[in-house]
Coordinates of C-alpha atoms in Angstrom, one line a residue:
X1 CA 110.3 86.6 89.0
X2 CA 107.9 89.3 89.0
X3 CA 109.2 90.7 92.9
X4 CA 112.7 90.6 90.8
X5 CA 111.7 93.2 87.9
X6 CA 109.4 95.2 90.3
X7 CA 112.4 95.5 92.5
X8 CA 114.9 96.6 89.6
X9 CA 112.0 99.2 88.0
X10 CA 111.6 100.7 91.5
X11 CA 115.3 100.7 92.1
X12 CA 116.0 102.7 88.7
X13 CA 113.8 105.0 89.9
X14 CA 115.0 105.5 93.2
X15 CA 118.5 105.7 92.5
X16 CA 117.9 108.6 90.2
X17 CA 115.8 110.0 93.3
X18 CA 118.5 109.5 95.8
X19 CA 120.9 111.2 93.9
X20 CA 118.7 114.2 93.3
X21 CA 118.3 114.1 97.1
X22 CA 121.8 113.4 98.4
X23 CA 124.1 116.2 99.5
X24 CA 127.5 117.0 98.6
X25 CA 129.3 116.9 94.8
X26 CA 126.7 114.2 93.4
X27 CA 129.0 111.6 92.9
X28 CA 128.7 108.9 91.4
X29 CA 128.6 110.7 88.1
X30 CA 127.2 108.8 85.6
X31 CA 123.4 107.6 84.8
X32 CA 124.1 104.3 84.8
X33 CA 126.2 103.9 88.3
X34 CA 123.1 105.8 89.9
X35 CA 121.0 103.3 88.5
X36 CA 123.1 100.2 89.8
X37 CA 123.7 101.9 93.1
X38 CA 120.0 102.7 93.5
X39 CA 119.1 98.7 92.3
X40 CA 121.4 97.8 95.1
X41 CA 119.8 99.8 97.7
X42 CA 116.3 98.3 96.2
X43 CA 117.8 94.6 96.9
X44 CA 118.9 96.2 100.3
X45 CA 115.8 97.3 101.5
X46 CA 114.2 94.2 100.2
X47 CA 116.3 92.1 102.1
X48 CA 116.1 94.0 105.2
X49 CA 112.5 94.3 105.0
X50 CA 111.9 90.6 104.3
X51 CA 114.4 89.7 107.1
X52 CA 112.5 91.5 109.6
X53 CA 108.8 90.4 108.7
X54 CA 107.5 93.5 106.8
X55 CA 107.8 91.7 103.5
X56 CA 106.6 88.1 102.1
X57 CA 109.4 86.2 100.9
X58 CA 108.3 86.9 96.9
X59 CA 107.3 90.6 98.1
X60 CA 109.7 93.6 96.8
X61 CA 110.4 96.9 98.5
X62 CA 107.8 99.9 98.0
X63 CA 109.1 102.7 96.4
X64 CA 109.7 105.1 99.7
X65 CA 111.3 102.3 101.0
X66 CA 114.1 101.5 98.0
X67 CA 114.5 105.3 97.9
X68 CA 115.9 105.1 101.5
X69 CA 117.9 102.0 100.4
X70 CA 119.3 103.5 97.3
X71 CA 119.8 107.0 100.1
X72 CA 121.9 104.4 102.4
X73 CA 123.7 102.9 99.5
X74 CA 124.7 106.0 97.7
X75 CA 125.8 107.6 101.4
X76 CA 128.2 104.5 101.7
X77 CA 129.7 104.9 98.0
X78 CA 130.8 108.6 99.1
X79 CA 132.4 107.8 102.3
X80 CA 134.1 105.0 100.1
X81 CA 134.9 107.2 97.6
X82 CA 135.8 110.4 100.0
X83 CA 138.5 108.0 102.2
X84 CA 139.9 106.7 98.5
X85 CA 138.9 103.4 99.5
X86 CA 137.5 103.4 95.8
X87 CA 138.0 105.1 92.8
X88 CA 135.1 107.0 91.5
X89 CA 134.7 106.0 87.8
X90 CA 133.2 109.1 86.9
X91 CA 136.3 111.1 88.1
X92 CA 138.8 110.5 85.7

């Protein structure tokens, strides 16, 4: 339970990181879609780091690591958005 919360904490965080680092219009607009998309990229590099060894199975992602998550996920959601495969809830 703990990796769970440690990994959402550290995912808010890095979401609001990545989108201070990501280039281009800042999309997705809105504090709380940055915070979801950088949560998911948290879970993401959790999962890929416990998948290949670098993480114990109750072991979250370290902050550097979610940040490149939450980079990767938030890089994704613009091509997404930028082919209109999805609509950009910020954007209307």
């Amino acid at each position: 339970m703990g990796g769970i919360i440690w990994v959402i904490v550290v995912g808010f965080v890095a979401g609001i990181i990545a989108r201070l680092l990501s280039p281009g219009p800042n999309n997705p607009s809105g504090f709380i879609l940055t915070t979801v998309l950088g949560i998911a990229g948290a879970f993401l590099a959790t999962f890929i780091g416990q998948a290949m060894g670098y993480y114990s199975p109750n072991q979250g992602a370290g902050f550097i690591t979610a940040t490149v998550g939450a980079l990767i996920v938030l890089f994704i959601w613009n091509r997404l958005v930028a082919s209109r495969v999805i609509s950009d809830p910020g954007n209307r």
